[in-house]
Short mmCIF file of C-alpha atoms and ligand atoms in Angstrom, two decimals:
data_model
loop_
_atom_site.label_atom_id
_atom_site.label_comp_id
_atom_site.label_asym_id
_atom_site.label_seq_id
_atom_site.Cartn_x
_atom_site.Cartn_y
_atom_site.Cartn_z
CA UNK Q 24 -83.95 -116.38 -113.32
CA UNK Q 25 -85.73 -113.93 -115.51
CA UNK Q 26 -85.70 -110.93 -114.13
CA UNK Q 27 -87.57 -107.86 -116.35
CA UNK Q 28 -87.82 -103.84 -114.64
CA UNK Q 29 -91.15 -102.45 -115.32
CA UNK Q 30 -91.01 -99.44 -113.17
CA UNK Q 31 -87.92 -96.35 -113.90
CA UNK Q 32 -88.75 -93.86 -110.54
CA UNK Q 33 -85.30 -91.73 -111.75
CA UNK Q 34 -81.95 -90.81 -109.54
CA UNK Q 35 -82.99 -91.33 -105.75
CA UNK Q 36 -80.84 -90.66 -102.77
CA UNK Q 37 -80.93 -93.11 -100.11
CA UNK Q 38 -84.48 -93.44 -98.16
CA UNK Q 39 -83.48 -91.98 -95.02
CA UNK Q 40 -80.48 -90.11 -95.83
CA UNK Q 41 -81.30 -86.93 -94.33
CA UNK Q 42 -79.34 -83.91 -94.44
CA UNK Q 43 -77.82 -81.89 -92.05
CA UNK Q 44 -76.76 -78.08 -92.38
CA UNK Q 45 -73.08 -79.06 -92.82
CA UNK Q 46 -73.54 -81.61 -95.44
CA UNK Q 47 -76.60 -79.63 -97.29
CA UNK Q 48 -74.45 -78.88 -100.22
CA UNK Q 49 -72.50 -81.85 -100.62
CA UNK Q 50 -72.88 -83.64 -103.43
CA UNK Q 51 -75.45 -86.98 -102.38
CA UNK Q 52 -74.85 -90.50 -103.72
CA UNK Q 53 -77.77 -91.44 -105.62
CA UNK Q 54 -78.76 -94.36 -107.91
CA UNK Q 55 -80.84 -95.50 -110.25
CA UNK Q 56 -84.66 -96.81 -108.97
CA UNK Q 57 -85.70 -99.57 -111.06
CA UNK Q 58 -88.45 -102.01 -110.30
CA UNK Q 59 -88.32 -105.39 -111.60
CA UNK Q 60 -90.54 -108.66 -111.47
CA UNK Q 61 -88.78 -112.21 -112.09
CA UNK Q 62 -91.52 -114.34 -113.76
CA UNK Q 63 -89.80 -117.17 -112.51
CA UNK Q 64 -90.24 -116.61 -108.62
CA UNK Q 65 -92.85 -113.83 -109.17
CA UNK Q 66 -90.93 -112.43 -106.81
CA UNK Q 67 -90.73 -108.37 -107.18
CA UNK Q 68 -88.03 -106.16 -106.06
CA UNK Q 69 -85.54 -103.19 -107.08
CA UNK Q 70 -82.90 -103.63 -109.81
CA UNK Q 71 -79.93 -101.69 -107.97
CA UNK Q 72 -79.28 -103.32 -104.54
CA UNK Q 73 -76.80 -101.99 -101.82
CA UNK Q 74 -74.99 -103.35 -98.66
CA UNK Q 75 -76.88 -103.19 -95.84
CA UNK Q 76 -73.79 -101.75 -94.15
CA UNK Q 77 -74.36 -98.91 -95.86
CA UNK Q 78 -78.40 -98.76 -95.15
CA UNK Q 79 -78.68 -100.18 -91.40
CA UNK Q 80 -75.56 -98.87 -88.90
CA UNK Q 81 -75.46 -96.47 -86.10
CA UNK Q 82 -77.32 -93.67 -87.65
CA UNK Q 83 -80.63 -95.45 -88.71
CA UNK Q 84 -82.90 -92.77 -87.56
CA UNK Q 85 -86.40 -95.03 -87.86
CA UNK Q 86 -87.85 -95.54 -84.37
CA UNK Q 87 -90.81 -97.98 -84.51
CA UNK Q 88 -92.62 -96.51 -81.13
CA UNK Q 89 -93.07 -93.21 -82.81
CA UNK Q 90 -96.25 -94.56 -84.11
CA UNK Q 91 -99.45 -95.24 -81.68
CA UNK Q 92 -100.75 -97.29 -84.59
CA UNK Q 93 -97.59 -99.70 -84.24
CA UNK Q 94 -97.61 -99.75 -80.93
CA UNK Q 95 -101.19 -100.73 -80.61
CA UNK Q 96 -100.95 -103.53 -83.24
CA UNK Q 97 -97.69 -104.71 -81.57
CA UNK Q 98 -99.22 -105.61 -78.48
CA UNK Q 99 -102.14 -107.33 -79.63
CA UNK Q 100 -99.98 -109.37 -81.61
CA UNK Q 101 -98.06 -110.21 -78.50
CA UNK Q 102 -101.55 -111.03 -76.12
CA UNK Q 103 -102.41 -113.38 -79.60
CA UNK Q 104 -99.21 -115.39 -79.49
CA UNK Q 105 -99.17 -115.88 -76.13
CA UNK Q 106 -102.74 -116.90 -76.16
CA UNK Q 107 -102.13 -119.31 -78.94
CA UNK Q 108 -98.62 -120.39 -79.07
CA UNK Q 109 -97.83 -120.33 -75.35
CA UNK Q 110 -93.79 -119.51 -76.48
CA UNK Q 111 -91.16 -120.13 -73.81
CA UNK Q 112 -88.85 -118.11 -75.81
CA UNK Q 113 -89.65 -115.77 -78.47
CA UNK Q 114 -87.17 -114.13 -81.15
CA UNK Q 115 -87.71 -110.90 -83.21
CA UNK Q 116 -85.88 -110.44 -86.42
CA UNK Q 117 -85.17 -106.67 -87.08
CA UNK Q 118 -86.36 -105.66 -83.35
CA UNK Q 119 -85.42 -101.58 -83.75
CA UNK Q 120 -86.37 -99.52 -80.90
CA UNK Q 121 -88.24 -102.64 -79.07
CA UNK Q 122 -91.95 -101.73 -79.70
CA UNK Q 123 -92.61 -105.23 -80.08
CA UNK Q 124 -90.46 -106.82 -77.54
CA UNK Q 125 -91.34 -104.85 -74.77
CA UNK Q 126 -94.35 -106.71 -74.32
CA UNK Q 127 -92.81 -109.74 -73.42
CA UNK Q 128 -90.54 -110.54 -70.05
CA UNK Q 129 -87.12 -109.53 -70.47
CA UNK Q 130 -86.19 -113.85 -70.11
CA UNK Q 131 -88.59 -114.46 -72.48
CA UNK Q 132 -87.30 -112.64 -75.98
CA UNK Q 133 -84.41 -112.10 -78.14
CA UNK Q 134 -84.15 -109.49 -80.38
CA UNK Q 135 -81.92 -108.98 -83.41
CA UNK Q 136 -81.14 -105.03 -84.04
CA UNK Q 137 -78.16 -104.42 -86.49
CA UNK Q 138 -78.53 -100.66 -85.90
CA UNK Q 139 -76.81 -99.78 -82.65
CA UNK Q 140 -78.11 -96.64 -82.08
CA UNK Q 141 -81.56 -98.06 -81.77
CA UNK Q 142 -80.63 -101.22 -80.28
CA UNK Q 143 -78.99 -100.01 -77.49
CA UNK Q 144 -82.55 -98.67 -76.20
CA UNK Q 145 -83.52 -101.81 -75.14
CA UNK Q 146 -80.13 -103.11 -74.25
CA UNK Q 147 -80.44 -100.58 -71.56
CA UNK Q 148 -83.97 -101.91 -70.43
CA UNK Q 149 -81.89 -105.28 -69.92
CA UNK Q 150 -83.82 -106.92 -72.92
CA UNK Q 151 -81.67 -109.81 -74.73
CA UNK Q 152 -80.71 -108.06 -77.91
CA UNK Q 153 -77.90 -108.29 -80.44
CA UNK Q 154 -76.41 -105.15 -82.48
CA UNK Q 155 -76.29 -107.44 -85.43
CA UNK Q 156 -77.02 -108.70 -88.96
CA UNK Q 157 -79.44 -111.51 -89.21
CA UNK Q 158 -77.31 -115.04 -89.96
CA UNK Q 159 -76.96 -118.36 -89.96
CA UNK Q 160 -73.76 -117.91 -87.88
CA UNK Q 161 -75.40 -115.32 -85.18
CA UNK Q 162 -78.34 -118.12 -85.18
CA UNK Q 163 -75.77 -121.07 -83.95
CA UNK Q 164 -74.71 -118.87 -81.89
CA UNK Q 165 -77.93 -117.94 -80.35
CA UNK Q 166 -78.94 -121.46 -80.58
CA UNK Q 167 -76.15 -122.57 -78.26
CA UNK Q 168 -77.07 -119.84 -75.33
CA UNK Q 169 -80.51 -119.80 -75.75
CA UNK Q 170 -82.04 -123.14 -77.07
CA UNK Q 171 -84.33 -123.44 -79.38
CA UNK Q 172 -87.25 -120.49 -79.51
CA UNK Q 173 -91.00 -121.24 -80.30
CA UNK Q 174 -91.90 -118.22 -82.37
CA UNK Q 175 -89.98 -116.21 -84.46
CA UNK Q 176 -91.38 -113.00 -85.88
CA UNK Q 177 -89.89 -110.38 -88.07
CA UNK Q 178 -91.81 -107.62 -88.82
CA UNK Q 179 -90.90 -104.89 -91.79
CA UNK Q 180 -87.22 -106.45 -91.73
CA UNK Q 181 -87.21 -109.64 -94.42
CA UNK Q 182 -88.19 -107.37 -97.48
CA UNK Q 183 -85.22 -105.69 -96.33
CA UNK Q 184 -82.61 -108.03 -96.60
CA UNK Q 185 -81.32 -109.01 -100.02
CA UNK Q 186 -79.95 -112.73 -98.99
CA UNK Q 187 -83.44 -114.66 -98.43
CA UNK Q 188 -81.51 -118.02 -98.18
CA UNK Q 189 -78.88 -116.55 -95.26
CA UNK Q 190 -82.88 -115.48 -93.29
CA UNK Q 191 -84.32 -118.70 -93.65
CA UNK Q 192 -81.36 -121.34 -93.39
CA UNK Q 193 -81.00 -118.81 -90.12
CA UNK Q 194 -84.36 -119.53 -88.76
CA UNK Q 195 -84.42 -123.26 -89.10
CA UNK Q 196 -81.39 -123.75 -87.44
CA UNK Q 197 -83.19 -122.05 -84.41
CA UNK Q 198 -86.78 -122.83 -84.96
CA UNK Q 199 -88.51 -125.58 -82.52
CA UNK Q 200 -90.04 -128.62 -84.92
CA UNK Q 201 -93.65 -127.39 -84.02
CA UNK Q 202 -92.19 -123.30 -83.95
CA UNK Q 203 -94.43 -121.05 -85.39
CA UNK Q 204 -92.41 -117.78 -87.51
CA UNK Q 205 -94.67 -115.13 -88.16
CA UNK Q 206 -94.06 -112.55 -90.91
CA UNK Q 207 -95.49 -109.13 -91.46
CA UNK Q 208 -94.91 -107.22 -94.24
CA UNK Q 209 -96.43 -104.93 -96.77
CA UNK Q 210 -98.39 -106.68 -99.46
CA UNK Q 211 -97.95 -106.25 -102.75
CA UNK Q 212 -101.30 -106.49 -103.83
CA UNK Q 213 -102.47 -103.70 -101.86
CA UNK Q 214 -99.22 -101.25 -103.06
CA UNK Q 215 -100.75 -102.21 -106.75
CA UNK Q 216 -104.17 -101.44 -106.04
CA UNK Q 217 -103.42 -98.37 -104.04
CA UNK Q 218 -100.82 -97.07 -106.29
CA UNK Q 219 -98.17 -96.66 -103.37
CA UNK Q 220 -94.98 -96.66 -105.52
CA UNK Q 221 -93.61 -95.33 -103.13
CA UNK Q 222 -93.17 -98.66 -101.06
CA UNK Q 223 -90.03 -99.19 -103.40
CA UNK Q 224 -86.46 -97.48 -101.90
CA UNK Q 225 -83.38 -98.24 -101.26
CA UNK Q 226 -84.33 -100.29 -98.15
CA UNK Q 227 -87.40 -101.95 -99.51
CA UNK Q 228 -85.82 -104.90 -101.65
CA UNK Q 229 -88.62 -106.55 -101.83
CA UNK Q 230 -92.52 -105.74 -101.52
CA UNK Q 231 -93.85 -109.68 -101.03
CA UNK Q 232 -96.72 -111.23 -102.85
CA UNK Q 233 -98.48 -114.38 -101.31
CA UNK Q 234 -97.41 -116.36 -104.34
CA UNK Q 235 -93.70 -114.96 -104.41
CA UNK Q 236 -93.48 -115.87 -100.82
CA UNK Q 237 -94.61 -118.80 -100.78
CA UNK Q 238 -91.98 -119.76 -103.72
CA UNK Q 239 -88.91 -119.06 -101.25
CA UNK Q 240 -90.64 -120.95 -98.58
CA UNK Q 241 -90.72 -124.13 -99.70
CA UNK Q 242 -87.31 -124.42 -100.53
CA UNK Q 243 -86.61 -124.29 -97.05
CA UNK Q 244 -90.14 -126.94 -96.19
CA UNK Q 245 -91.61 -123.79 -94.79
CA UNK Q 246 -95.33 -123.40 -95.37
CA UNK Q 247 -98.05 -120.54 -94.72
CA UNK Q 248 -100.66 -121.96 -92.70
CA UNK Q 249 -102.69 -118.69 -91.96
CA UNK Q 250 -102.80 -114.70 -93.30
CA UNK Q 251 -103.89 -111.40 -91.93
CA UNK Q 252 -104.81 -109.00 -93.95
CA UNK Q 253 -103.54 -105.87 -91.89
CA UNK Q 254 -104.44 -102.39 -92.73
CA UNK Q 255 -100.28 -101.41 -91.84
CA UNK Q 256 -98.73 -99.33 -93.69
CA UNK Q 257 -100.54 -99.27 -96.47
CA UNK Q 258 -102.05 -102.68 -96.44
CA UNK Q 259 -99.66 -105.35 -94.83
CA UNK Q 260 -100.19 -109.70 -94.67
CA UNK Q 261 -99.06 -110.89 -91.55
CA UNK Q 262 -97.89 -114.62 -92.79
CA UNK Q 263 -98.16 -117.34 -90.09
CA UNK Q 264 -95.75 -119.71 -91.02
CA UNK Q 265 -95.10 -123.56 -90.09
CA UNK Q 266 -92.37 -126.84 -90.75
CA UNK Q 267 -94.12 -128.90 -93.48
CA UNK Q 268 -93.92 -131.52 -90.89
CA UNK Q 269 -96.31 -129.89 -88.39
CA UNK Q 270 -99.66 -131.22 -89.65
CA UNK Q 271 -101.70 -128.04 -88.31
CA UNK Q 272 -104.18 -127.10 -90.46
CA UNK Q 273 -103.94 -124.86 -93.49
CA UNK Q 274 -106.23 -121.70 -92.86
CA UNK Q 275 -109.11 -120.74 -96.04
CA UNK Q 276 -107.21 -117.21 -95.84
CA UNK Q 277 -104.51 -118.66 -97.83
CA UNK Q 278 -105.90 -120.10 -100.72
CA UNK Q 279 -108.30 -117.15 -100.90
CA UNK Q 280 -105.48 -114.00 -100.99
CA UNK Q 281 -103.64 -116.57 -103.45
CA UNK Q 282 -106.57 -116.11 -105.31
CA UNK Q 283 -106.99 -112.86 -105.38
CA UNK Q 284 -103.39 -112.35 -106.12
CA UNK Q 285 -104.12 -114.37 -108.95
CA UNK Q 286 -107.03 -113.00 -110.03
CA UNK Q 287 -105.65 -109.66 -110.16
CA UNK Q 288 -102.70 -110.42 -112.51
CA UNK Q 289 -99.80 -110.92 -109.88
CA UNK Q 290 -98.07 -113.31 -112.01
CA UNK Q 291 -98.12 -111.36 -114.90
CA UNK Q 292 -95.81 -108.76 -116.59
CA UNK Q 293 -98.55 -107.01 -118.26
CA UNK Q 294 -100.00 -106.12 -114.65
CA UNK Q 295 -96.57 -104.63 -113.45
CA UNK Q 296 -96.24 -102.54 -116.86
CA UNK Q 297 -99.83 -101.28 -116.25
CA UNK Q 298 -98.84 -100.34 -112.92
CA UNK Q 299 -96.23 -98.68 -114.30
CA UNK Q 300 -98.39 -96.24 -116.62
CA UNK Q 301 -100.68 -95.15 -113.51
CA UNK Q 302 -97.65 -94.65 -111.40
CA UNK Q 303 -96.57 -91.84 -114.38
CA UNK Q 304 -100.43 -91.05 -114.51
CA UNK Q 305 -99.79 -90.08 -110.20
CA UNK Q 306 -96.79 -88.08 -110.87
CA UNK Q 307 -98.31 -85.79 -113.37
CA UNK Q 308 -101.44 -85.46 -111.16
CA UNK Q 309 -99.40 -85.09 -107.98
CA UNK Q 310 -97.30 -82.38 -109.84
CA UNK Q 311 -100.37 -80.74 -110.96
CA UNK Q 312 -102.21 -80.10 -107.77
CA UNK Q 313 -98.83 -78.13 -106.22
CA UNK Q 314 -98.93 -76.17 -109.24
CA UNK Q 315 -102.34 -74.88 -108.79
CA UNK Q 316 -101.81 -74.39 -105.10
CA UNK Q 317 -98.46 -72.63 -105.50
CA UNK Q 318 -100.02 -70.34 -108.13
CA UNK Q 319 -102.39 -69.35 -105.41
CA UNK Q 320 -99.96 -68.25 -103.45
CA UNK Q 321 -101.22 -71.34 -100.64
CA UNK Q 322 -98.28 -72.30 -97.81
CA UNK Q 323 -97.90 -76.14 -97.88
CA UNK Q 324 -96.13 -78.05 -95.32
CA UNK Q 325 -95.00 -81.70 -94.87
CA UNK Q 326 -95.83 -84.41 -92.19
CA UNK Q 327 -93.88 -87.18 -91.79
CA UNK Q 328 -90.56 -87.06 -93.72
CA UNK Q 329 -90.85 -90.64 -94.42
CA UNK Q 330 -88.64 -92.66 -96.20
CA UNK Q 331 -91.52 -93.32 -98.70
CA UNK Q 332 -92.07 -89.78 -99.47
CA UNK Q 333 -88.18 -89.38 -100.47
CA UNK Q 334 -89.50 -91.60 -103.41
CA UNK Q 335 -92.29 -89.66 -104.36
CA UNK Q 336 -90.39 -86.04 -103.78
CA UNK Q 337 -87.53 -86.83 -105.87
CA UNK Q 338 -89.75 -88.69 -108.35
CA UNK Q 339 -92.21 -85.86 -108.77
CA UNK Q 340 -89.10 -83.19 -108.32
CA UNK Q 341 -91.13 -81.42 -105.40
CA UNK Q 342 -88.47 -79.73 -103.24
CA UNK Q 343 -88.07 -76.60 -101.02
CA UNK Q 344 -89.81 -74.03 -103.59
CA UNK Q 345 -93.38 -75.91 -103.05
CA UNK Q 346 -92.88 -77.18 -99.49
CA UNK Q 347 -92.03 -74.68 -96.88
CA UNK Q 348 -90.95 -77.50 -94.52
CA UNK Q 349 -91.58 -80.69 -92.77
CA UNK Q 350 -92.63 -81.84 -89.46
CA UNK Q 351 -91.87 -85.08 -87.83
CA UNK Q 352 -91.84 -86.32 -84.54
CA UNK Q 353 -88.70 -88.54 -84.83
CA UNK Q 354 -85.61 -86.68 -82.80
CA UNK Q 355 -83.25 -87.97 -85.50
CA UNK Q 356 -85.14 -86.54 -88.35
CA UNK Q 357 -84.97 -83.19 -87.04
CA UNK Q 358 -83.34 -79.99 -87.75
CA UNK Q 359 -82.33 -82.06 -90.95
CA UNK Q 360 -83.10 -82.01 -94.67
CA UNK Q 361 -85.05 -84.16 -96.87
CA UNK Q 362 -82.56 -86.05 -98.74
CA UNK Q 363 -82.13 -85.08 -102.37
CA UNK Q 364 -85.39 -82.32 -101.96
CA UNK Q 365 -83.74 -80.10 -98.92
CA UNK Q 366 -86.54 -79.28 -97.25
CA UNK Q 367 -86.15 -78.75 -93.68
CA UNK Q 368 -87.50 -81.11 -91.24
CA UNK Q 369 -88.65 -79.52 -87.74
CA UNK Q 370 -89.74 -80.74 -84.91
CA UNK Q 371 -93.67 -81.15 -84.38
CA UNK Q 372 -95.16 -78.95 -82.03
CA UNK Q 373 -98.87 -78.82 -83.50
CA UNK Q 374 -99.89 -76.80 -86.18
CA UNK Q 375 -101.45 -73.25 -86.40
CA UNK Q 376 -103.75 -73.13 -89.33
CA UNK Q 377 -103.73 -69.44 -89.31
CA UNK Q 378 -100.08 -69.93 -90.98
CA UNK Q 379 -100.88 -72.81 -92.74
CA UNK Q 380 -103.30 -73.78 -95.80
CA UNK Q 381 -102.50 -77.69 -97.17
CA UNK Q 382 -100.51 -80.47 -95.57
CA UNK Q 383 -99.12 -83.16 -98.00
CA UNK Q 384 -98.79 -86.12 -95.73
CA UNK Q 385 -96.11 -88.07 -96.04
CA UNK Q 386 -96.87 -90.25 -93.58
CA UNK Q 387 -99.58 -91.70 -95.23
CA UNK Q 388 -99.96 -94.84 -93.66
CA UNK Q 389 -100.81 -93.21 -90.42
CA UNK Q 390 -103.51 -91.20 -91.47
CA UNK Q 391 -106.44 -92.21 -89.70
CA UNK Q 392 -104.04 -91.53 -86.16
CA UNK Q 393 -103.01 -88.24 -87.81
CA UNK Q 394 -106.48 -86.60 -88.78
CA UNK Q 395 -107.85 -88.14 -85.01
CA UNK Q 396 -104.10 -85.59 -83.93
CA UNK Q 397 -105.34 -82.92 -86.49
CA UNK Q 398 -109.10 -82.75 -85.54
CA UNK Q 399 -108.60 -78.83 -85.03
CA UNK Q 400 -106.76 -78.05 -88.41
CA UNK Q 401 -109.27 -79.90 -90.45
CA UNK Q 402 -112.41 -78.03 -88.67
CA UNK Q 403 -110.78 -74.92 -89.09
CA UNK Q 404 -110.72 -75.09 -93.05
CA UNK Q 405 -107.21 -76.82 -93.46
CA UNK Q 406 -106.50 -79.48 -96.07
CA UNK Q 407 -104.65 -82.30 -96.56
CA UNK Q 408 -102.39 -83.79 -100.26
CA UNK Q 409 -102.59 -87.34 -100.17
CA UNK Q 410 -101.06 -89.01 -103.20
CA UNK Q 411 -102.85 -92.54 -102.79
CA UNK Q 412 -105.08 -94.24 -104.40
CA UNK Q 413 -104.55 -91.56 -106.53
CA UNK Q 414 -103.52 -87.97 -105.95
CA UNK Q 415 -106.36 -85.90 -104.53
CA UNK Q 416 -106.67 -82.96 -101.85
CA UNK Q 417 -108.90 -83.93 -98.47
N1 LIG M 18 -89.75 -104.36 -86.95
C1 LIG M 18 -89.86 -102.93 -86.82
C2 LIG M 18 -88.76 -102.17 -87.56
C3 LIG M 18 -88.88 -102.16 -89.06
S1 LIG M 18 -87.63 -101.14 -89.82
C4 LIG M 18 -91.22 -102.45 -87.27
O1 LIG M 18 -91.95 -103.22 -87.92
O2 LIG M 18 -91.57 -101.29 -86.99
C5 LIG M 18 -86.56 -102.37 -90.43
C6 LIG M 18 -85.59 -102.87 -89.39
O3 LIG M 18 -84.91 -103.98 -89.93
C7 LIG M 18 -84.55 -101.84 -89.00
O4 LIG M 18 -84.60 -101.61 -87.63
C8 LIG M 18 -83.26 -102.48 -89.49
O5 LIG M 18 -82.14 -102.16 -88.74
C9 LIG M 18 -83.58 -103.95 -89.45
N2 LIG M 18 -82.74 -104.78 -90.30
C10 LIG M 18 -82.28 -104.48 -91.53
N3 LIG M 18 -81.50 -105.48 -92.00
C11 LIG M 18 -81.47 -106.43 -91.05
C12 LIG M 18 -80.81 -107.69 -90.94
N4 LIG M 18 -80.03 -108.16 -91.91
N5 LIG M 18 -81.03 -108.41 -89.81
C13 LIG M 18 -81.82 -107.93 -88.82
N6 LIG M 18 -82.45 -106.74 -88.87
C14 LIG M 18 -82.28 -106.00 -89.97
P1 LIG M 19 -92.93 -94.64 -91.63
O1 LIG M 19 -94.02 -94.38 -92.60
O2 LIG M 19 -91.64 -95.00 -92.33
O3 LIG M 19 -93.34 -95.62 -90.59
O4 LIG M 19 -92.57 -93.28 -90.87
C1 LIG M 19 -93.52 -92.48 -90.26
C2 LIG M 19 -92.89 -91.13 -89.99
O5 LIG M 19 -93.91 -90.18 -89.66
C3 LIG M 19 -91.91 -91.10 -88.84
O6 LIG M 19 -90.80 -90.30 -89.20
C4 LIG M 19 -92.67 -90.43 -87.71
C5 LIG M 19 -93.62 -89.54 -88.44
N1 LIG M 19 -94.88 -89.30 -87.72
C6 LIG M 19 -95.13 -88.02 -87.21
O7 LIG M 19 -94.33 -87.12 -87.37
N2 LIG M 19 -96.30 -87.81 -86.54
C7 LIG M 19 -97.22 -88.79 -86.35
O8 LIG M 19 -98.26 -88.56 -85.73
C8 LIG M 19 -96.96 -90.10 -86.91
C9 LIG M 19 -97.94 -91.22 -86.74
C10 LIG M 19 -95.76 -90.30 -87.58
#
């Protein structure tokens, strides 16, 4: 394995680590964020990796449903698989809050949901789900109630588990011969192009390309057969994956975003290092534009205290002298603090422009459903920070 970091983003606390009033003060664990790329697998992910014990447990405040945009892509998904795969019994890897799930019948799914707190919402809705780790051992068991399943799909959840062989020895113990497992996730080309650094934390182990995918699939005879090109947070491939045995028919979308991962350098170091001098180039821009604003004496609020934007806040050491505060719509996020950058996260109940000038949006990858929210503000005068492709004020 040759694994070489390309990419320093400084002392981070943990993603989603927010703050409440009692523990404001405390001193926060934080580590080192270091991006690496092994030329070997071409696989790319952070240097410093932690337990997910100490990442996914009963406080995991992300809630999948709090988007419309995920709920909307969600349920197409589900009308395509049942239109295409006909599944008896479907499985969902990293299930959260159920937004996918829920558009199945209750006999018809399993879901996998290490983080109690969320899982319990659709244990209550009588949905088959398990407050548990991904495994080869919580597959045989699974295996032995349930059967075999037709489709698997794990959305947002592989990149965030550092034991790839555990996932996928796991899903062939449970797969059907002619299963179909479907992976969405965000794509590193796209977090390259776009200049969303901030796709690494903590949580994100990995950001997949095509090519580094495909490299840990066929270890386990696994093969892509088909890829959407989703415009998900940030960009995302959805990977339809098949047994090597199946003889279905390998899609042209596969050899043509392995081209273009190709084409742009994805199996290169150089590419990762030049990456690495526009993600400085973003921070001094980003820093710059608050500057100017702040100087003016302009009020600048946050929406979405995502766990990307703990990246860029800490990265770009913009705390709670240059952001007043936060909103979010996520009940666990609020009347917190942004971890590491204490600004305080409240609890959305629209926005008066008369009191505010600029909005840096941390939710990024929901902009399109967040201007469509913010019609008024933006006719009335008041602007947004967006830090990608590059940072600029809309
Ligand atoms: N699939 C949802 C949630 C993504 S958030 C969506 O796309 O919106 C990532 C989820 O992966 C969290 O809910 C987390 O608890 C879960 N997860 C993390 N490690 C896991 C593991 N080892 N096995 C199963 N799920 C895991
Ligand atoms: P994510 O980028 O990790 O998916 O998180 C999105 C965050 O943004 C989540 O905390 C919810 C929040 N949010 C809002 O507050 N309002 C919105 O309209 C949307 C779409 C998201």
């Amino acid at each position: 394995m040759k694994k070489t970091n390309f990419l320093d983003l400084g002392n981070q606390p943990f993603a989603n680590n927010y703050l409440t009033k009692k523990n404001l003060f405390k001193k926060e664990k934080k580590y080192r964020l270091k991006v690496c790329f092994d030329s070997l697998t071409k696989l790319v992910s952070i240097e410093k990796i932690f337990s997910s014990k100490l990442m996914f447990n009963n406080t995991y405040p992300y809630r999948s449903s709090m988007s419309k945009t995920m709920i909307k892509s969600f349920k197409e998904l589900s009308k395509l698989i049942d239109k295409k795969f006909k599944p008896k019994k479907i499985l969902e890897i990293g299930s959260n809050d159920g937004a996918f799930i829920k558009n199945f019948k209750k006999n018809k799914t399993i879901g996998v949901e290490p983080c109690a707190n969320v899982e319990k919402i659709t244990k209550k809705l009588n949905y088959n789900t398990y407050p548990e780790y991904w495994s080869k051992k919580l597959s045989r068991k699974l295996f032995k109630k349930f059967g075999e399943v037709d489709v698997i799909y794990s959305a947002n959840t592989i990149s965030h588990i550092k034991n790839l062989d555990e996932v996928f020895k796991g899903i062939n113990l449970i797969l059907s011969e002619k299963g179909i497992l479907i992976l969405e996730d965000p794509s590193l080309l796209e977090c390259l192009k776009r200049n969303t650094y901030d796709q690494f934390y903590n949580e994100h182990i990995y950001v997949f390309s095509t090519i580094g995918l495909e490299n840990v699939l066929k270890k386990y005879n696994l093969k892509i057969f088909k890829i959407d090109k989703l415009d998900i947070h940030g960009g995302s491939n959805r990977y339809f994956i098949k047994r090597k045995s199946n003889p279905k028919k390998i899609h042209k979308s596969v050899a043509q975003q392995r081209k273009a991962e190709i084409s742009y350098g994805l199996k290169n170091y150089k590419t990762y290092k030049k990456f690495a001098s526009r993600v400085k180039r973003s921070r001094k821009m980003l820093k710059n534009i608050f500057k100017k604003l702040k100087n003016k004496n302009k009020t600048i609020i946050g929406y979405g205290a995502t766990a990307k934007s703990t990246t860029i806040l800490n990265y770009c050491n913009i705390n709670n002298k240059t952001i007043d505060f936060f909103l979010d719509t996520t009940i666990d996020k609020q009347n917190k603090y942004t971890p590491g950058t204490k600004i305080p996260i409240l609890k959305y109940l629209g926005i008066d422009r008369n009191k505010i000038d600029y909005i840096f949006l941390g939710a990024w990858n929901f902009k399109n459903e967040i201007f469509k929210k913010e019609k008024k503000f933006i006719k009335n005068g008041g602007k947004f920070i967006i830090h990608t492709p590059y940072p600029k004020i809309i």
